[in-house]
Amino acid sequence: MIIRPEQSGDEASIGLVTAAAFEGHPYSDQSEPQIIERLREAGALTLSLVADEAGEILGHVAFSPVSISGGDEGWYGLGPISVAPAHQGKGIGSRLVSEGLDRLRTLGAAGCVLLGDPAYYGRFGFRLDHGLVLPDVPPGHFQALLLHGPDALGIVAFHPGFYGSAQ
Ligand SMILES: CC(C)(COP(=O)(O)OP(=O)(O)OC[C@H]1O[C@@H](n2cnc3c(N)ncnc32)[C@H](O)[C@@H]1OP(=O)(O)O)[C@@H](O)C(=O)NCCC(=O)NCCS
């Protein structure tokens, strides 16, 4: 299996894997495939990586720019991330996260944020004790990983594609 950037023609498979991964999860409103489409349409998929096994897409992760009220730049949001249900728990998600973070470092990114379970993302260095705030989310899930430079401070907004706009 290889982790590689999305190519033209992968779009439908990415949508299907994402929909299958989030199906039935109470923390999801099942809008994740549309979020990816809106990010793509807006040119905001800074990184869109797929797990490709002999041409079959088994997983996907997106990274897109976030804005921070204090003016810090170079921060990205991880997500959505998904692995096909039959292939979860085999390390594919971890490879997608690790490869994505390596590529963000190469791009000179300052840091990465996400909303997710600390029990999973802590292993990649994501922390809950940081100076960033994501309004209107349950406590204990908004995590940050500093990659380069000083800690950032302020209120975070994910790309408008997460909120239903392609702008
Ligand atoms: C989350 C997801 C991408 C992880 O991918 P994966 O390939 O299954 O994960 P890995 O095999 O790399 O890692 C498995 C480990 O993570 C844990 N794990 C997986 N998903 C987890 C979750 N949502 N919360 C906490 N732990 C999780 C497993 O228990 C396992 O732990 P262990 O290594 O200590 O045994 C995948 O499970 C998925 O698509 N889930 C449904 C969609 C989703 O919830 N996306 C993330 C929203 S933040």
PDB file of N, CA, C and O in Angstrom, residues 99-141:
ATOM      1  N   GLU A  99       2.159  10.686   7.272  1.00  0.00           N
ATOM      2  CA  GLU A  99       2.630  11.188   5.972  1.00  0.00           C
ATOM      3  C   GLU A  99       2.168  12.624   5.760  1.00  0.00           C
ATOM      4  O   GLU A  99       2.914  13.472   5.265  1.00  0.00           O
ATOM      5  N   GLY A 100       0.931  12.920   6.155  1.00  0.00           N
ATOM      6  CA  GLY A 100       0.420  14.284   6.001  1.00  0.00           C
ATOM      7  C   GLY A 100       1.217  15.272   6.831  1.00  0.00           C
ATOM      8  O   GLY A 100       1.570  16.352   6.353  1.00  0.00           O
ATOM      9  N   LEU A 101       1.525  14.898   8.076  1.00  0.00           N
ATOM     10  CA  LEU A 101       2.296  15.810   8.928  1.00  0.00           C
ATOM     11  C   LEU A 101       3.712  16.003   8.376  1.00  0.00           C
ATOM     12  O   LEU A 101       4.247  17.117   8.409  1.00  0.00           O
ATOM     13  N   ASP A 102       4.319  14.940   7.854  1.00  0.00           N
ATOM     14  CA  ASP A 102       5.650  15.085   7.230  1.00  0.00           C
ATOM     15  C   ASP A 102       5.579  16.074   6.075  1.00  0.00           C
ATOM     16  O   ASP A 102       6.457  16.924   5.901  1.00  0.00           O
ATOM     17  N   ARG A 103       4.524  15.961   5.274  1.00  0.00           N
ATOM     18  CA  ARG A 103       4.398  16.862   4.120  1.00  0.00           C
ATOM     19  C   ARG A 103       4.122  18.287   4.574  1.00  0.00           C
ATOM     20  O   ARG A 103       4.608  19.246   3.955  1.00  0.00           O
ATOM     21  N   LEU A 104       3.342  18.461   5.650  1.00  0.00           N
ATOM     22  CA  LEU A 104       3.125  19.820   6.173  1.00  0.00           C
ATOM     23  C   LEU A 104       4.448  20.427   6.635  1.00  0.00           C
ATOM     24  O   LEU A 104       4.726  21.606   6.400  1.00  0.00           O
ATOM     25  N   ARG A 105       5.271  19.625   7.315  1.00  0.00           N
ATOM     26  CA  ARG A 105       6.592  20.121   7.756  1.00  0.00           C
ATOM     27  C   ARG A 105       7.406  20.561   6.550  1.00  0.00           C
ATOM     28  O   ARG A 105       8.039  21.619   6.574  1.00  0.00           O
ATOM     29  N   THR A 106       7.378  19.768   5.499  1.00  0.00           N
ATOM     30  CA  THR A 106       8.132  20.110   4.290  1.00  0.00           C
ATOM     31  C   THR A 106       7.639  21.418   3.689  1.00  0.00           C
ATOM     32  O   THR A 106       8.415  22.196   3.130  1.00  0.00           O
ATOM     33  N   LEU A 107       6.337  21.670   3.815  1.00  0.00           N
ATOM     34  CA  LEU A 107       5.777  22.927   3.304  1.00  0.00           C
ATOM     35  C   LEU A 107       6.121  24.108   4.203  1.00  0.00           C
ATOM     36  O   LEU A 107       5.808  25.250   3.872  1.00  0.00           O
ATOM     37  N   GLY A 108       6.723  23.844   5.371  1.00  0.00           N
ATOM     38  CA  GLY A 108       7.051  24.911   6.307  1.00  0.00           C
ATOM     39  C   GLY A 108       5.888  25.336   7.177  1.00  0.00           C
ATOM     40  O   GLY A 108       5.886  26.446   7.725  1.00  0.00           O
ATOM     41  N   ALA A 109       4.885  24.468   7.324  1.00  0.00           N
ATOM     42  CA  ALA A 109       3.700  24.814   8.112  1.00  0.00           C
ATOM     43  C   ALA A 109       4.068  25.104   9.559  1.00  0.00           C
ATOM     44  O   ALA A 109       4.997  24.521  10.120  1.00  0.00           O
ATOM     45  N   ALA A 110       3.306  26.019  10.164  1.00  0.00           N
ATOM     46  CA  ALA A 110       3.528  26.361  11.573  1.00  0.00           C
ATOM     47  C   ALA A 110       2.888  25.332  12.499  1.00  0.00           C
ATOM     48  O   ALA A 110       3.416  25.057  13.582  1.00  0.00           O
ATOM     49  N   GLY A 111       1.751  24.796  12.083  1.00  0.00           N
ATOM     50  CA  GLY A 111       1.093  23.838  12.953  1.00  0.00           C
ATOM     51  C   GLY A 111      -0.161  23.273  12.333  1.00  0.00           C
ATOM     52  O   GLY A 111      -0.548  23.639  11.213  1.00  0.00           O
ATOM     53  N   CYS A 112      -0.774  22.375  13.087  1.00  0.00           N
ATOM     54  CA  CYS A 112      -1.958  21.673  12.592  1.00  0.00           C
ATOM     55  C   CYS A 112      -2.945  21.519  13.748  1.00  0.00           C
ATOM     56  O   CYS A 112      -2.538  21.283  14.887  1.00  0.00           O
ATOM     57  N   VAL A 113      -4.211  21.675  13.433  1.00  0.00           N
ATOM     58  CA  VAL A 113      -5.262  21.494  14.445  1.00  0.00           C
ATOM     59  C   VAL A 113      -6.256  20.452  13.950  1.00  0.00           C
ATOM     60  O   VAL A 113      -6.347  20.184  12.739  1.00  0.00           O
ATOM     61  N   LEU A 114      -7.000  19.895  14.879  1.00  0.00           N
ATOM     62  CA  LEU A 114      -8.054  18.959  14.492  1.00  0.00           C
ATOM     63  C   LEU A 114      -9.038  18.798  15.631  1.00  0.00           C
ATOM     64  O   LEU A 114      -8.747  19.118  16.790  1.00  0.00           O
ATOM     65  N   LEU A 115     -10.175  18.267  15.277  1.00  0.00           N
ATOM     66  CA  LEU A 115     -11.212  17.910  16.228  1.00  0.00           C
ATOM     67  C   LEU A 115     -11.302  16.392  16.214  1.00  0.00           C
ATOM     68  O   LEU A 115     -11.603  15.806  15.170  1.00  0.00           O
ATOM     69  N   GLY A 116     -10.990  15.762  17.334  1.00  0.00           N
ATOM     70  CA  GLY A 116     -11.015  14.308  17.338  1.00  0.00           C
ATOM     71  C   GLY A 116     -10.709  13.773  18.720  1.00  0.00           C
ATOM     72  O   GLY A 116     -10.581  14.526  19.688  1.00  0.00           O
ATOM     73  N   ASP A 117     -10.575  12.463  18.802  1.00  0.00           N
ATOM     74  CA  ASP A 117     -10.361  11.796  20.081  1.00  0.00           C
ATOM     75  C   ASP A 117      -8.887  11.876  20.472  1.00  0.00           C
ATOM     76  O   ASP A 117      -8.031  11.351  19.756  1.00  0.00           O
ATOM     77  N   PRO A 118      -8.571  12.495  21.619  1.00  0.00           N
ATOM     78  CA  PRO A 118      -7.162  12.602  22.039  1.00  0.00           C
ATOM     79  C   PRO A 118      -6.491  11.238  22.212  1.00  0.00           C
ATOM     80  O   PRO A 118      -5.283  11.124  22.053  1.00  0.00           O
ATOM     81  N   ALA A 119      -7.283  10.201  22.509  1.00  0.00           N
ATOM     82  CA  ALA A 119      -6.690   8.878  22.688  1.00  0.00           C
ATOM     83  C   ALA A 119      -6.041   8.396  21.393  1.00  0.00           C
ATOM     84  O   ALA A 119      -5.088   7.616  21.419  1.00  0.00           O
ATOM     85  N   TYR A 120      -6.557   8.851  20.280  1.00  0.00           N
ATOM     86  CA  TYR A 120      -5.979   8.470  18.991  1.00  0.00           C
ATOM     87  C   TYR A 120      -4.896   9.451  18.553  1.00  0.00           C
ATOM     88  O   TYR A 120      -3.777   9.053  18.228  1.00  0.00           O
ATOM     89  N   TYR A 121      -5.219  10.753  18.577  1.00  0.00           N
ATOM     90  CA  TYR A 121      -4.313  11.732  17.966  1.00  0.00           C
ATOM     91  C   TYR A 121      -3.136  12.105  18.854  1.00  0.00           C
ATOM     92  O   TYR A 121      -2.141  12.644  18.370  1.00  0.00           O
ATOM     93  N   GLY A 122      -3.225  11.785  20.153  1.00  0.00           N
ATOM     94  CA  GLY A 122      -2.098  12.067  21.039  1.00  0.00           C
ATOM     95  C   GLY A 122      -0.827  11.369  20.584  1.00  0.00           C
ATOM     96  O   GLY A 122       0.284  11.883  20.763  1.00  0.00           O
ATOM     97  N   ARG A 123      -0.972  10.210  19.960  1.00  0.00           N
ATOM     98  CA  ARG A 123       0.209   9.445  19.542  1.00  0.00           C
ATOM     99  C   ARG A 123       1.013  10.147  18.441  1.00  0.00           C
ATOM    100  O   ARG A 123       2.162   9.807  18.192  1.00  0.00           O
ATOM    101  N   PHE A 124       0.391  11.116  17.777  1.00  0.00           N
ATOM    102  CA  PHE A 124       1.108  11.876  16.742  1.00  0.00           C
ATOM    103  C   PHE A 124       1.648  13.207  17.294  1.00  0.00           C
ATOM    104  O   PHE A 124       2.216  14.000  16.547  1.00  0.00           O
ATOM    105  N   GLY A 125       1.418  13.453  18.575  1.00  0.00           N
ATOM    106  CA  GLY A 125       1.918  14.680  19.194  1.00  0.00           C
ATOM    107  C   GLY A 125       0.865  15.755  19.375  1.00  0.00           C
ATOM    108  O   GLY A 125       1.174  16.832  19.900  1.00  0.00           O
ATOM    109  N   PHE A 126      -0.366  15.511  18.966  1.00  0.00           N
ATOM    110  CA  PHE A 126      -1.430  16.504  19.170  1.00  0.00           C
ATOM    111  C   PHE A 126      -1.729  16.620  20.656  1.00  0.00           C
ATOM    112  O   PHE A 126      -1.749  15.625  21.375  1.00  0.00           O
ATOM    113  N   ARG A 127      -1.938  17.878  21.105  1.00  0.00           N
ATOM    114  CA  ARG A 127      -2.160  18.165  22.520  1.00  0.00           C
ATOM    115  C   ARG A 127      -3.428  18.974  22.721  1.00  0.00           C
ATOM    116  O   ARG A 127      -3.836  19.744  21.842  1.00  0.00           O
ATOM    117  N   LEU A 128      -3.995  18.819  23.913  1.00  0.00           N
ATOM    118  CA  LEU A 128      -5.179  19.615  24.269  1.00  0.00           C
ATOM    119  C   LEU A 128      -4.793  20.937  24.928  1.00  0.00           C
ATOM    120  O   LEU A 128      -5.585  21.876  24.954  1.00  0.00           O
ATOM    121  N   ASP A 129      -3.562  21.018  25.495  1.00  0.00           N
ATOM    122  CA  ASP A 129      -3.144  22.244  26.192  1.00  0.00           C
ATOM    123  C   ASP A 129      -2.414  23.164  25.212  1.00  0.00           C
ATOM    124  O   ASP A 129      -1.222  23.057  24.987  1.00  0.00           O
ATOM    125  N   HIS A 130      -3.176  24.046  24.601  1.00  0.00           N
ATOM    126  CA  HIS A 130      -2.618  24.974  23.620  1.00  0.00           C
ATOM    127  C   HIS A 130      -3.393  26.281  23.713  1.00  0.00           C
ATOM    128  O   HIS A 130      -4.376  26.378  24.470  1.00  0.00           O
ATOM    129  N   GLY A 131      -2.961  27.266  22.955  1.00  0.00           N
ATOM    130  CA  GLY A 131      -3.558  28.595  23.090  1.00  0.00           C
ATOM    131  C   GLY A 131      -4.645  28.901  22.073  1.00  0.00           C
ATOM    132  O   GLY A 131      -4.989  30.071  21.866  1.00  0.00           O
ATOM    133  N   LEU A 132      -5.173  27.878  21.448  1.00  0.00           N
ATOM    134  CA  LEU A 132      -6.172  28.082  20.397  1.00  0.00           C
ATOM    135  C   LEU A 132      -7.551  27.652  20.877  1.00  0.00           C
ATOM    136  O   LEU A 132      -7.678  26.737  21.693  1.00  0.00           O
ATOM    137  N   VAL A 133      -8.559  28.322  20.327  1.00  0.00           N
ATOM    138  CA  VAL A 133      -9.942  28.035  20.719  1.00  0.00           C
ATOM    139  C   VAL A 133     -10.764  27.794  19.459  1.00  0.00           C
ATOM    140  O   VAL A 133     -10.689  28.573  18.502  1.00  0.00           O
ATOM    141  N   LEU A 134     -11.521  26.721  19.452  1.00  0.00           N
ATOM    142  CA  LEU A 134     -12.508  26.493  18.388  1.00  0.00           C
ATOM    143  C   LEU A 134     -13.881  26.612  19.035  1.00  0.00           C
ATOM    144  O   LEU A 134     -14.261  25.772  19.858  1.00  0.00           O
ATOM    145  N   PRO A 135     -14.620  27.689  18.692  1.00  0.00           N
ATOM    146  CA  PRO A 135     -15.896  27.914  19.376  1.00  0.00           C
ATOM    147  C   PRO A 135     -16.922  26.813  19.085  1.00  0.00           C
ATOM    148  O   PRO A 135     -16.895  26.178  18.024  1.00  0.00           O
ATOM    149  N   ASP A 136     -17.812  26.642  20.046  1.00  0.00           N
ATOM    150  CA  ASP A 136     -19.001  25.800  19.856  1.00  0.00           C
ATOM    151  C   ASP A 136     -18.705  24.333  19.595  1.00  0.00           C
ATOM    152  O   ASP A 136     -19.413  23.681  18.816  1.00  0.00           O
ATOM    153  N   VAL A 137     -17.630  23.821  20.178  1.00  0.00           N
ATOM    154  CA  VAL A 137     -17.390  22.376  20.078  1.00  0.00           C
ATOM    155  C   VAL A 137     -17.273  21.817  21.491  1.00  0.00           C
ATOM    156  O   VAL A 137     -16.929  22.544  22.424  1.00  0.00           O
ATOM    157  N   PRO A 138     -17.553  20.524  21.663  1.00  0.00           N
ATOM    158  CA  PRO A 138     -17.440  19.944  22.999  1.00  0.00           C
ATOM    159  C   PRO A 138     -16.008  20.066  23.514  1.00  0.00           C
ATOM    160  O   PRO A 138     -15.058  19.968  22.719  1.00  0.00           O
ATOM    161  N   PRO A 139     -15.835  20.286  24.822  1.00  0.00           N
ATOM    162  CA  PRO A 139     -14.485  20.412  25.355  1.00  0.00           C
ATOM    163  C   PRO A 139     -13.729  19.088  25.238  1.00  0.00           C
ATOM    164  O   PRO A 139     -14.332  18.018  25.165  1.00  0.00           O
ATOM    165  N   GLY A 140     -12.406  19.202  25.201  1.00  0.00           N
ATOM    166  CA  GLY A 140     -11.591  17.998  25.263  1.00  0.00           C
ATOM    167  C   GLY A 140     -11.369  17.305  23.950  1.00  0.00           C
ATOM    168  O   GLY A 140     -10.877  16.168  23.931  1.00  0.00           O
ATOM    169  N   HIS A 141     -11.696  17.946  22.852  1.00  0.00           N
ATOM    170  CA  HIS A 141     -11.496  17.305  21.550  1.00  0.00           C
ATOM    171  C   HIS A 141     -10.714  18.150  20.552  1.00  0.00           C
ATOM    172  O   HIS A 141     -10.274  17.640  19.517  1.00  0.00           O
TER     173      HIS A 141
END
